[in-house]
Coordinates of C-alpha atoms in Angstrom, one line a residue:
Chain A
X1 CA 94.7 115.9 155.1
X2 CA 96.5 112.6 155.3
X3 CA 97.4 110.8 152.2
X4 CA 94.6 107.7 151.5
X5 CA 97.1 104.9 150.7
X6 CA 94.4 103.3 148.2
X7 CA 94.7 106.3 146.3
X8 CA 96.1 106.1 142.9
X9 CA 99.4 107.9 142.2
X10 CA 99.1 110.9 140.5
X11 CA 99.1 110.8 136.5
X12 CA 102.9 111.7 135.7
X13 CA 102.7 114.4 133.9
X14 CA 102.6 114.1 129.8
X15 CA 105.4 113.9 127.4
X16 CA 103.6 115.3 124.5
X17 CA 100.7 117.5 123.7
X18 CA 97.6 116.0 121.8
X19 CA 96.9 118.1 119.1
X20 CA 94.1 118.7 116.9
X21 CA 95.5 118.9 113.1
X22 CA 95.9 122.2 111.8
X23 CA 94.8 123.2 108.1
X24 CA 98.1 122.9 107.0
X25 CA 101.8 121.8 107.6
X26 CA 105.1 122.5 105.5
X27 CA 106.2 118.6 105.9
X28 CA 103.3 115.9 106.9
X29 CA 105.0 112.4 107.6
X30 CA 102.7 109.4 108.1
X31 CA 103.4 106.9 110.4
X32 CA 104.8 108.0 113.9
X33 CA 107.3 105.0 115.0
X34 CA 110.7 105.0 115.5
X35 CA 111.2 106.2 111.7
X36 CA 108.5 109.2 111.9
X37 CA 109.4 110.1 114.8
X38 CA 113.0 110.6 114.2
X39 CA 112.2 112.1 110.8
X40 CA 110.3 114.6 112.7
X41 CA 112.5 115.2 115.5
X42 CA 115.8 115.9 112.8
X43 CA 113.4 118.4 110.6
X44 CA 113.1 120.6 113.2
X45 CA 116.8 120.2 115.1
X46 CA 118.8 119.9 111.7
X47 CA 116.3 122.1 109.5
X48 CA 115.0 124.4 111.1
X49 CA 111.5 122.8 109.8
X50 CA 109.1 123.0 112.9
X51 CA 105.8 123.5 110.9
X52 CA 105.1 119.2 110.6
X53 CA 102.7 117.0 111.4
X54 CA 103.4 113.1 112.0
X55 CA 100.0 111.3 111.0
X56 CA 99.2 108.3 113.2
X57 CA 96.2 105.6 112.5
X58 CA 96.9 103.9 116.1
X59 CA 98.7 105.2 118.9
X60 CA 102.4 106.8 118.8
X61 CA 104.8 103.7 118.7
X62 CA 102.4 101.0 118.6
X63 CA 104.0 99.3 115.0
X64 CA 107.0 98.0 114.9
X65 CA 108.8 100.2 117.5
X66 CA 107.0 98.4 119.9
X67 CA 107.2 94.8 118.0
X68 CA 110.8 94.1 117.6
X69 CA 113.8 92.5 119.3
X70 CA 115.6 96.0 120.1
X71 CA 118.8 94.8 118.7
X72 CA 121.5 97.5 117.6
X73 CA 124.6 96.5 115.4
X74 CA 126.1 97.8 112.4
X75 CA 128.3 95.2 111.2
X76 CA 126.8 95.2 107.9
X77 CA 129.0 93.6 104.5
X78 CA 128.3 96.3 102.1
X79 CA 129.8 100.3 102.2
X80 CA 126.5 101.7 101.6
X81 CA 125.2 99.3 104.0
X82 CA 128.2 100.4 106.6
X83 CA 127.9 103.6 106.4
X84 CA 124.4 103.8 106.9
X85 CA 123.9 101.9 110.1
X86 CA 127.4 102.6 111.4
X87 CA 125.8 106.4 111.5
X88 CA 123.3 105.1 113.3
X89 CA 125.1 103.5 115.7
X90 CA 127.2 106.7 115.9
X91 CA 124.2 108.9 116.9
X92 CA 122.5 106.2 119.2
X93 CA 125.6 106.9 121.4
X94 CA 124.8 110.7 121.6
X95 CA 121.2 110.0 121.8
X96 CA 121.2 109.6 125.6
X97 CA 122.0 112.8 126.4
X98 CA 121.1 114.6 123.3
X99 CA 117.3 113.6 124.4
X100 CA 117.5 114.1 128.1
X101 CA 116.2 110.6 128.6
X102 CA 117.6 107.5 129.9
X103 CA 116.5 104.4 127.7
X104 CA 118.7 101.9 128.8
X105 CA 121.0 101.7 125.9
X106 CA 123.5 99.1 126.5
X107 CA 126.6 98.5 124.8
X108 CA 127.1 95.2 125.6
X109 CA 128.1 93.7 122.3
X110 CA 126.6 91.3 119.6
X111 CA 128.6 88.0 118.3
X112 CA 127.1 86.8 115.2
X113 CA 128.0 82.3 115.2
X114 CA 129.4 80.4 112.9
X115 CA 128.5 77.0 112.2
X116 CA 129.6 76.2 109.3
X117 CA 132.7 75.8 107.2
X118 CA 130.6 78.5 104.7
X119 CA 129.7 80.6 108.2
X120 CA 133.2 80.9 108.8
X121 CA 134.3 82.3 105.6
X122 CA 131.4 84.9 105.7
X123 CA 131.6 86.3 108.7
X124 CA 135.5 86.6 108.6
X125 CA 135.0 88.5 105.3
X126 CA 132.4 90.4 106.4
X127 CA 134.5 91.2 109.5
X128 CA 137.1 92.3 107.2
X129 CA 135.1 94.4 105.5
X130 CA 134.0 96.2 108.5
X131 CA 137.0 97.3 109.8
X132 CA 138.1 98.4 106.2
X133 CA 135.3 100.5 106.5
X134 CA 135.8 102.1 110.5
X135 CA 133.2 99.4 112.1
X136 CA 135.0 97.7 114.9
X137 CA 134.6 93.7 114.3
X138 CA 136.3 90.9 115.0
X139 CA 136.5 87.1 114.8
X140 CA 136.8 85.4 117.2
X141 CA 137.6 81.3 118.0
X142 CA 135.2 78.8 120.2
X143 CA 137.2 79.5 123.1
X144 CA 137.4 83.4 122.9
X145 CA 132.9 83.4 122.3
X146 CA 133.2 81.2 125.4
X147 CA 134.7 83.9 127.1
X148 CA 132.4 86.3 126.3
X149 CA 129.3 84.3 126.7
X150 CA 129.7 81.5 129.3
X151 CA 126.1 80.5 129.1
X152 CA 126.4 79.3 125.3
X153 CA 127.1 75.8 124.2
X154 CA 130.5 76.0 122.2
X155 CA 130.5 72.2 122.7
X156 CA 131.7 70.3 119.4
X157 CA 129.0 67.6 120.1
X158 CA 126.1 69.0 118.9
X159 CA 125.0 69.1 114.8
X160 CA 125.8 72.4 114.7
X161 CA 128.7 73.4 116.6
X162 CA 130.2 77.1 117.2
X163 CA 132.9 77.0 115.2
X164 CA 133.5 80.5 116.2
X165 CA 131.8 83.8 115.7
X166 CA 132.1 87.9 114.5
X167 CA 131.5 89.8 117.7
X168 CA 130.8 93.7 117.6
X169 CA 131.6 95.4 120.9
X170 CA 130.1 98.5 120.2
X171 CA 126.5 96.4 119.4
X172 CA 124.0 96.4 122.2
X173 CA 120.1 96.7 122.9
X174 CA 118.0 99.9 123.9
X175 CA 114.5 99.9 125.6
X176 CA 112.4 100.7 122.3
X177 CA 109.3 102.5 123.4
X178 CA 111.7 104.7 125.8
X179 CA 113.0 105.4 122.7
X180 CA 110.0 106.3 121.3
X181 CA 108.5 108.7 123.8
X182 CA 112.2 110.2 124.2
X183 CA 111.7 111.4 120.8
X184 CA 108.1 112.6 121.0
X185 CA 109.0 114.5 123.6
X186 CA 111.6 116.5 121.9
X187 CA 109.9 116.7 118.5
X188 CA 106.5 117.8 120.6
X189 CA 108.3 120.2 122.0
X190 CA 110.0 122.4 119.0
X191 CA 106.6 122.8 118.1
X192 CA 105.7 119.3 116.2
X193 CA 102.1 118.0 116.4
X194 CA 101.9 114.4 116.9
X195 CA 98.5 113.6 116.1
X196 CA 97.4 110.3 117.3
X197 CA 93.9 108.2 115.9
X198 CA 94.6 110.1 112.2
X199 CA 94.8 107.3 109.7
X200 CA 95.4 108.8 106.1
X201 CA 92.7 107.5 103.5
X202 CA 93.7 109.4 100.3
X203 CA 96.1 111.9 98.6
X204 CA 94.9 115.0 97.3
X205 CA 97.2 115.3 93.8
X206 CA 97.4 118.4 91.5
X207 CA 99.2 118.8 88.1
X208 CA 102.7 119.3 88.7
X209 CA 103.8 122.9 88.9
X210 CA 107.1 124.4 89.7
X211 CA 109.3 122.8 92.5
X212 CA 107.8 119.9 91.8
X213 CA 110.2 116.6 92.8
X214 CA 108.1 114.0 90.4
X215 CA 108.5 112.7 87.0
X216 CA 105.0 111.7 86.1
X217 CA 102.9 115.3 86.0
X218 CA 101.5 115.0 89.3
X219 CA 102.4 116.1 92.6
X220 CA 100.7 115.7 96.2
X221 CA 99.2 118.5 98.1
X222 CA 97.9 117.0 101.1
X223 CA 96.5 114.0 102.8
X224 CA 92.7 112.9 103.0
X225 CA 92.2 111.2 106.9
X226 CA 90.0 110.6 109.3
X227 CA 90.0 113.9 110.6
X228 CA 89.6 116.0 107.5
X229 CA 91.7 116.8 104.9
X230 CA 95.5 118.2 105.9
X231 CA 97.8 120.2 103.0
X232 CA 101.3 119.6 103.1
X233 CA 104.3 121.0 101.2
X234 CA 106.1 117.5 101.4
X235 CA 104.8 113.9 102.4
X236 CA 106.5 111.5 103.9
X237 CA 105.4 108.0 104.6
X238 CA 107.4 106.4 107.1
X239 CA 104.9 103.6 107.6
X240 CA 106.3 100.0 107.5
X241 CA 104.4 97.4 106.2
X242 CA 101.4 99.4 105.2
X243 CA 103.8 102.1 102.8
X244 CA 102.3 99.8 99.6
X245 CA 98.5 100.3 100.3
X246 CA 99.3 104.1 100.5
X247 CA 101.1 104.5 97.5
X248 CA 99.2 102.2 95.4
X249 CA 96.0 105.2 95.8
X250 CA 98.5 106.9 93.5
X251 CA 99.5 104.2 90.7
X252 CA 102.9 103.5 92.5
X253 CA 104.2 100.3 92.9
X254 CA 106.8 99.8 95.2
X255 CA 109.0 96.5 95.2
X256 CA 108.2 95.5 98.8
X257 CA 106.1 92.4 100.0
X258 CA 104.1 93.1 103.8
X259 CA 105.3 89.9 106.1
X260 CA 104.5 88.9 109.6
X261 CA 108.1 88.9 112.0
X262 CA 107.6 87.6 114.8
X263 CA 109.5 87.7 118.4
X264 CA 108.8 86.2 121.8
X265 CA 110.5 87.2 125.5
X266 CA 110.5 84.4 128.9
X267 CA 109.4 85.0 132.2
X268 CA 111.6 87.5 134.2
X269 CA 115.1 85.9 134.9
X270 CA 117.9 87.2 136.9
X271 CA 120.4 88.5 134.7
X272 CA 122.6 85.8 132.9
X273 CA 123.2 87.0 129.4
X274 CA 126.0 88.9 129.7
X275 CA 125.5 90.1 125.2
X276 CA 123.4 89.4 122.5
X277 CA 124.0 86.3 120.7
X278 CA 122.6 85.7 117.1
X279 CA 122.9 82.6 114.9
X280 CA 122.0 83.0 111.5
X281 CA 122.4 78.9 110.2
X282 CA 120.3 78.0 113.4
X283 CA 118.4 81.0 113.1
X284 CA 117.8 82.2 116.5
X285 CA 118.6 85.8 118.5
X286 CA 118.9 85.8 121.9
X287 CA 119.4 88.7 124.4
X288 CA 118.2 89.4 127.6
X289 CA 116.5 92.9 128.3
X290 CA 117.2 95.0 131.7
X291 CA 114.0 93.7 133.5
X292 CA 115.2 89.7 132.9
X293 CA 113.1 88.6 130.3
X294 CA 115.2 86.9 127.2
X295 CA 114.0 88.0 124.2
X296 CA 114.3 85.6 121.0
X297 CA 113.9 86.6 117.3
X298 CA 114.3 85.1 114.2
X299 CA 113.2 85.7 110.9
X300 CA 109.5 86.2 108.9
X301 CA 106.7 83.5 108.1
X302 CA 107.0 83.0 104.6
X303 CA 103.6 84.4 103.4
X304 CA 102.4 87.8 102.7
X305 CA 100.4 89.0 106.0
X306 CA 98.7 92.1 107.4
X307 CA 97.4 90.7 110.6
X308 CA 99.7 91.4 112.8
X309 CA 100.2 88.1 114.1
X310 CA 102.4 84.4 112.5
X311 CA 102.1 80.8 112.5
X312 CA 103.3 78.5 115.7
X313 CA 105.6 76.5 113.7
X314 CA 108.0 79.8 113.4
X315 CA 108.0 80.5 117.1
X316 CA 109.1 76.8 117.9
X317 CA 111.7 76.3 115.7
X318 CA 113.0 79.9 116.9
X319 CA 113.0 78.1 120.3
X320 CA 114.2 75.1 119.4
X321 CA 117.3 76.7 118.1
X322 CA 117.5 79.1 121.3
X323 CA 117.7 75.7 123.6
X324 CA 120.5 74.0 121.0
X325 CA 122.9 77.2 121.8
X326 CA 121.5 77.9 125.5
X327 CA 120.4 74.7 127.0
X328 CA 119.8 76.2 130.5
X329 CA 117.0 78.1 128.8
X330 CA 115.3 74.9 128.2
X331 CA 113.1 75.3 131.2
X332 CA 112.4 79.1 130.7
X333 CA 108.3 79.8 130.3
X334 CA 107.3 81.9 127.2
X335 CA 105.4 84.7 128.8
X336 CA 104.3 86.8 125.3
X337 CA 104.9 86.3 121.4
X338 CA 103.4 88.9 119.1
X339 CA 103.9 90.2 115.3
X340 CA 104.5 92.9 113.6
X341 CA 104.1 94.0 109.7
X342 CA 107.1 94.2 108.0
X343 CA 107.8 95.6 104.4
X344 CA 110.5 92.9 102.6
X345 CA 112.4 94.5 100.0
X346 CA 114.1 92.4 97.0
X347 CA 117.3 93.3 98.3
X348 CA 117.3 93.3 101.9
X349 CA 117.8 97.0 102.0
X350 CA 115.7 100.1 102.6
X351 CA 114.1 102.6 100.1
X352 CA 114.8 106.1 101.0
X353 CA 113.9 108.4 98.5
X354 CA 112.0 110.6 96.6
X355 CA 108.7 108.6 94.0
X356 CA 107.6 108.9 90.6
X357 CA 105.0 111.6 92.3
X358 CA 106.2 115.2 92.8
X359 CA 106.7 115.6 96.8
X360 CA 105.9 112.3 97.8
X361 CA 108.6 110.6 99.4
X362 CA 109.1 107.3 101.2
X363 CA 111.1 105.8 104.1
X364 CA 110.3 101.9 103.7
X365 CA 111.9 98.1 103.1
X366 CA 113.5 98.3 106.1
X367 CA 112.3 95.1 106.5
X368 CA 113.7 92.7 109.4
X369 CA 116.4 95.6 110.4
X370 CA 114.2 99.0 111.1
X371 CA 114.8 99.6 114.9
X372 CA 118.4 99.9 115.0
X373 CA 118.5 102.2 112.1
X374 CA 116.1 104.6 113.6
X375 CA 118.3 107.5 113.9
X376 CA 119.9 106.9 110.4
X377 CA 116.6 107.0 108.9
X378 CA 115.2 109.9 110.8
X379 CA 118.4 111.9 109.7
X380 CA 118.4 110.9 106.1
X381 CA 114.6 111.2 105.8
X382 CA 114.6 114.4 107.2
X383 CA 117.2 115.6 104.8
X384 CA 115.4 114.5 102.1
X385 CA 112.0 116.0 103.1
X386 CA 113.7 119.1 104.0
X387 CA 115.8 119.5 100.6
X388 CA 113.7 117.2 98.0
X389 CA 117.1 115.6 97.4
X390 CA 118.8 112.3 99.0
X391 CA 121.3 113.1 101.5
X392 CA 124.8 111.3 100.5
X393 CA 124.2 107.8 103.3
X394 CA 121.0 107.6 101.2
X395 CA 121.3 108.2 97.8
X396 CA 122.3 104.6 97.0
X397 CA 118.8 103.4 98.5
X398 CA 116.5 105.3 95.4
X399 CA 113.6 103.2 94.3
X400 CA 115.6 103.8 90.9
X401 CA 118.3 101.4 92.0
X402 CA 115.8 98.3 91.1
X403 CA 115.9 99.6 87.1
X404 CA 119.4 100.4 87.1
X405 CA 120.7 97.2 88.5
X406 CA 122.9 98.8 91.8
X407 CA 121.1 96.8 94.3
X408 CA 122.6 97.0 97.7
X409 CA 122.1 93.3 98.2
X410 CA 122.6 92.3 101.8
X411 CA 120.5 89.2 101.4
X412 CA 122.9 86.3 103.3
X413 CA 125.2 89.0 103.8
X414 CA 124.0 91.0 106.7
X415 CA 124.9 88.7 109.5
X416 CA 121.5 87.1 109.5
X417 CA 119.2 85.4 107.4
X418 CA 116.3 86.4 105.4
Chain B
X1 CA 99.0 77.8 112.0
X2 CA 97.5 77.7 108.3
X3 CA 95.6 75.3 107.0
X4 CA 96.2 74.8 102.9
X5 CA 93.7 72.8 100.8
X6 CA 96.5 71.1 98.2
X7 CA 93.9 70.4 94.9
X8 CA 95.6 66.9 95.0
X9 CA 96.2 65.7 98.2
X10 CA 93.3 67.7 100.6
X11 CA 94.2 70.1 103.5
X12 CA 97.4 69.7 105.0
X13 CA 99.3 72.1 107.9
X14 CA 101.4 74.9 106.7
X15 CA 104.7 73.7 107.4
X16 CA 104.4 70.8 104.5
X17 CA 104.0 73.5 102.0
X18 CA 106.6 76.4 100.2
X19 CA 105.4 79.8 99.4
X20 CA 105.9 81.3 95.9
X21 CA 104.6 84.2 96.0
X22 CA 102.1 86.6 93.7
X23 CA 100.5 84.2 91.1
X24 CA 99.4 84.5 87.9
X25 CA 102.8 85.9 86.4
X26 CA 103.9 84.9 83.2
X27 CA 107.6 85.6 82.0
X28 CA 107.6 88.1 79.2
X29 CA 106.9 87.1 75.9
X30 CA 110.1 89.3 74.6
X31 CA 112.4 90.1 77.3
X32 CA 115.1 91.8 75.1
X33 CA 112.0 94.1 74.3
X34 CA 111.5 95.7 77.6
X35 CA 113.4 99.0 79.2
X36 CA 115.2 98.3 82.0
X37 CA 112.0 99.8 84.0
X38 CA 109.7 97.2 82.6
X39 CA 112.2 94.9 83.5
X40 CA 112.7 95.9 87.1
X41 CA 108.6 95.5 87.5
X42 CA 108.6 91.7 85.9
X43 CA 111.7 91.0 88.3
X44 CA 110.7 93.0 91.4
X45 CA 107.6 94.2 91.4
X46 CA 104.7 92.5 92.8
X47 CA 101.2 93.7 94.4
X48 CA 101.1 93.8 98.2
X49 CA 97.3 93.7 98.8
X50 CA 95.7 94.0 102.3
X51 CA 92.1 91.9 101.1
X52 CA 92.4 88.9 98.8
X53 CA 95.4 87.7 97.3
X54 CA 96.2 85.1 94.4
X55 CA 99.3 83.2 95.4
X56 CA 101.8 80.3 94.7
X57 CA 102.2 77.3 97.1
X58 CA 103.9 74.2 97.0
X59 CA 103.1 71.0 98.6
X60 CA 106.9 70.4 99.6
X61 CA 106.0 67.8 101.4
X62 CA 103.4 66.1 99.7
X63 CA 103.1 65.7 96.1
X64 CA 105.7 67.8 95.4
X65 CA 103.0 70.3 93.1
X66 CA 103.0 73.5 92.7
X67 CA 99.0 75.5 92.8
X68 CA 97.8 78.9 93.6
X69 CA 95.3 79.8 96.3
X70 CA 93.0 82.9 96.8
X71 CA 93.8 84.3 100.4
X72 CA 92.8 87.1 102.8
X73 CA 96.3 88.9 103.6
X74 CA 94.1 90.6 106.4
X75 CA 92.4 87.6 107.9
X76 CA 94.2 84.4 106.4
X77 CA 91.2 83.5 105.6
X78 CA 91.1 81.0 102.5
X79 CA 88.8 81.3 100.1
X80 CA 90.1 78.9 96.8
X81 CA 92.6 76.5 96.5
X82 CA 92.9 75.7 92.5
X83 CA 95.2 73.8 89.9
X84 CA 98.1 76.6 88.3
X85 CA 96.7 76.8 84.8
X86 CA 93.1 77.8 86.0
X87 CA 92.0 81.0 86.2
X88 CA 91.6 83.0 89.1
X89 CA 88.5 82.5 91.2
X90 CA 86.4 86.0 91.6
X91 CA 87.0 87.3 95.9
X92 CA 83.9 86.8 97.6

């Protein structure tokens, strides 16, 4: 029989199994983006942990992973802050291969602008800092960003010129929800269920017995969802913006605030953006993804948000500061802008760490900077759930850090604003 | 876009207005009283609700006043808009 050209092509065959949710699972982690999904995938290859469920209320990837600007850097100020994403960037480049799956990771750089007399002294101290601490970094005048990045206005005539920038050559993007599935693929198949349309509802708690990990008497023993009751050895909540309303069924405040971010792309464009370019005085990142579209960030509305979506005023001064440094954009159409749900912490840096409650443990306050940490997180996570104890790249980020005082304050100081 | 109702000057867009955050926060009546944890929850703590929220604005560009409104973090929706020393209006 001939082939009917109006046919539909075949359904590619799927990544990952759908799973009903067993009884019980040694490690349950709820939330399956970037962050769960890494979590899951290092339990089982660095662990040996293959019994784990990763809870999902939506579908797999549908949070942040698929809501931000896919920028990767890890020129942070701070050594706790270095070390951290600098791993990161370090197993993003084995990633490729280690996954079997091509997601467009590009290494084409990030320059961070200067525009100020201020700017300039940052960056060139935080580009310092960097390569005191291994992360290649350098600053670089007008004329050498021009080089780099023809398309940008290093003109002194505008109100705020380029006065020059940091620029990270190891820095680049990576097609997120490739990503994503890359990972579910693997963790699906050493065994992990990925259970999709399971949105937890409650904790079931019992006095604290032996191994407990707590300090208040009680412990967690599983997860009340949508789909029946689950029992878990350990609990991990990798889940973003909505990490307070889950912990707060058990008494535990956390010190992060739930904000709208919000990002745009353009119509397709032939390629033209040769790295990615963020400002933080202007307040404006620009790249431009494989297909063509540019894609613009910047930084969250100022209020306290679930719903997933911002206010117009953010998106056009985003633009209007994308059209100061790249004037041939002025003409570009804004095909989509969207939200996502963001969990703000008082220091600009994540919580990774064990709670007050005995096996309870969270992954959150990521806040702006989640994507390109993904495999940090899922490695440190995953050490923690598999051990009950920090792993040394994340023992500075305890929750206990905001009583003691050693905040890891990259607020101003992490090449962007927040 | 929001839409805020300043008590003084009537509804106004968004962008003339500053956001402070959880209201109804008072500074503690001792501080050299508190451990270091209670002092960690007055500096950094702060509820996160997904339903109604009472919270700090200020009409930047306006009168210049700071008030508190009663807002839906899951719909925006506002509810009350009401002078910083009264007390907070019961969620519909």
């Amino acid at each position: 029989m001939s082939h009917d050209p109006r046919a539909l092509p075949e359904q590619p065959s799927w990544l990952w199994r759908n799973p009903e949710p067993k009884r019980s699972y040694d490690v349950v982690i709820v939330g399956a983006g970037g962050h769960g999904l890494a979590t899951a995938y290092y339990l089982a290859r660095n662990h040996g942990i293959t019994n784990v469920a990763v809870l999902e209320r939506g579908w797999l990837a549908g949070g942040n992973m698929a809501r931000n600007t896919t920028i990767i850097r890890s020129n942070y100020l701070l050594d706790e802050s270095a070390a951290l994403y600098d791993h990161a960037l370090r197993l993003w480049e084995t990633w490729p291969e280690e996954l079997d799956y091509d997601f467009l990771f590009s290494q084409r750089g990030v320059l961070n602008l200067a525009h100020t007399m201020q700017d300039v002294r940052d960056s060139k101290r935080r580009a310092f800092s960097n390569q005191l601490n291994g992360v290649d970094a350098e600053w670089l005048t007008p004329d050498e960003v021009a080089k780099i990045c023809p398309i940008l206005n290093v003109s002194s005539e505008v109100r705020y010129p380029v006065l020059g920038a940091t620029f990270q050559p190891r820095a680049g993007i990576a097609k997120h929800d490739h990503v994503a599935w890359a990972l579910a693929r693997k963790a699906d198949a050493m065994g992990i269920d990925l259970i999709q349309g399971c949105e937890v509802t409650g904790f079931v708690t019992a006095p604290a017995g032996a191994g407990g990990t707590g300090t208040d008497g009680d412990r967690v023993v599983g997860v009340h969802t949508n789909r029946g009751t689950i029992n878990a050895g350990r609990i991990g909540l990798a889940a973003a913006g909505r990490t307070s309303t889950l912990t707060e069924q058990l008494g535990i405040r956390l010190p992060v605030q739930s904000h709208p971010l919000q990002a745009l792309v353009s119509e397709l464009l032939e390629p033209i953006h040769p790295t990615v370019v963020m400002s933080n005085h202007v307040h404006v990142y620009v790249s431009q993804a494989h297909k063509g579209e540019l894609v613009l960030g910047a930084g969250i509305d100022s209020y306290n948000s679930y719903a997933q979506r911002g206010s117009v005023p953010v998106i056009e001064r985003q633009m209007a500061a994308a059209i100061e440094l790249f004037p041939m954009f002025a003409r570009a159409q804004v095909l989509r802008t969207w939200g996502g749900i963001v969990d703000v912490s008082p220091d600009a840096s994540p919580i990774i760490g064990p709670t007050p409650v005995g096996n309870l443990f969270v992954n959150c306050g990521w806040g702006t900077g989640g994507f390109k940490a993904t495999p940090a997180a899922g490695w440190t996570f995953a050490h923690t759930l598999a051990t009950g104890q920090p792993h040394a790249l994340n023992e500075p980020y305890g929750l206990d850090r905001f009583a003691t005082g050693a905040l890891i304050d990259e607020h101003g100081a992490a090449a962007v604003a927040h | 876009m929001l839409l805020i109702e300043c008590p003084w000057c009537g509804g106004r867009d968004e962008t003339e207005f500053g956001y402070g955050g959880q209201a109804h926060l008072s500074y503690p009546d001792d501080p050299h009283e508190l451990s270091d944890e209670r002092w960690a929850e007055y500096l950094f703590m702060r509820d996160n609700p997904r339903g109604p929220f009472a919270e700090r604005w200020v009409h930047s560009a306006g009168c210049r006043r700071w008030f508190n409104v009663l807002r839906d973090t899951a719909t925006n929706e506002i509810t009350a808009s009401y002078p910083i020393d009264a007390r907070e209006p019961v969620a519909r």
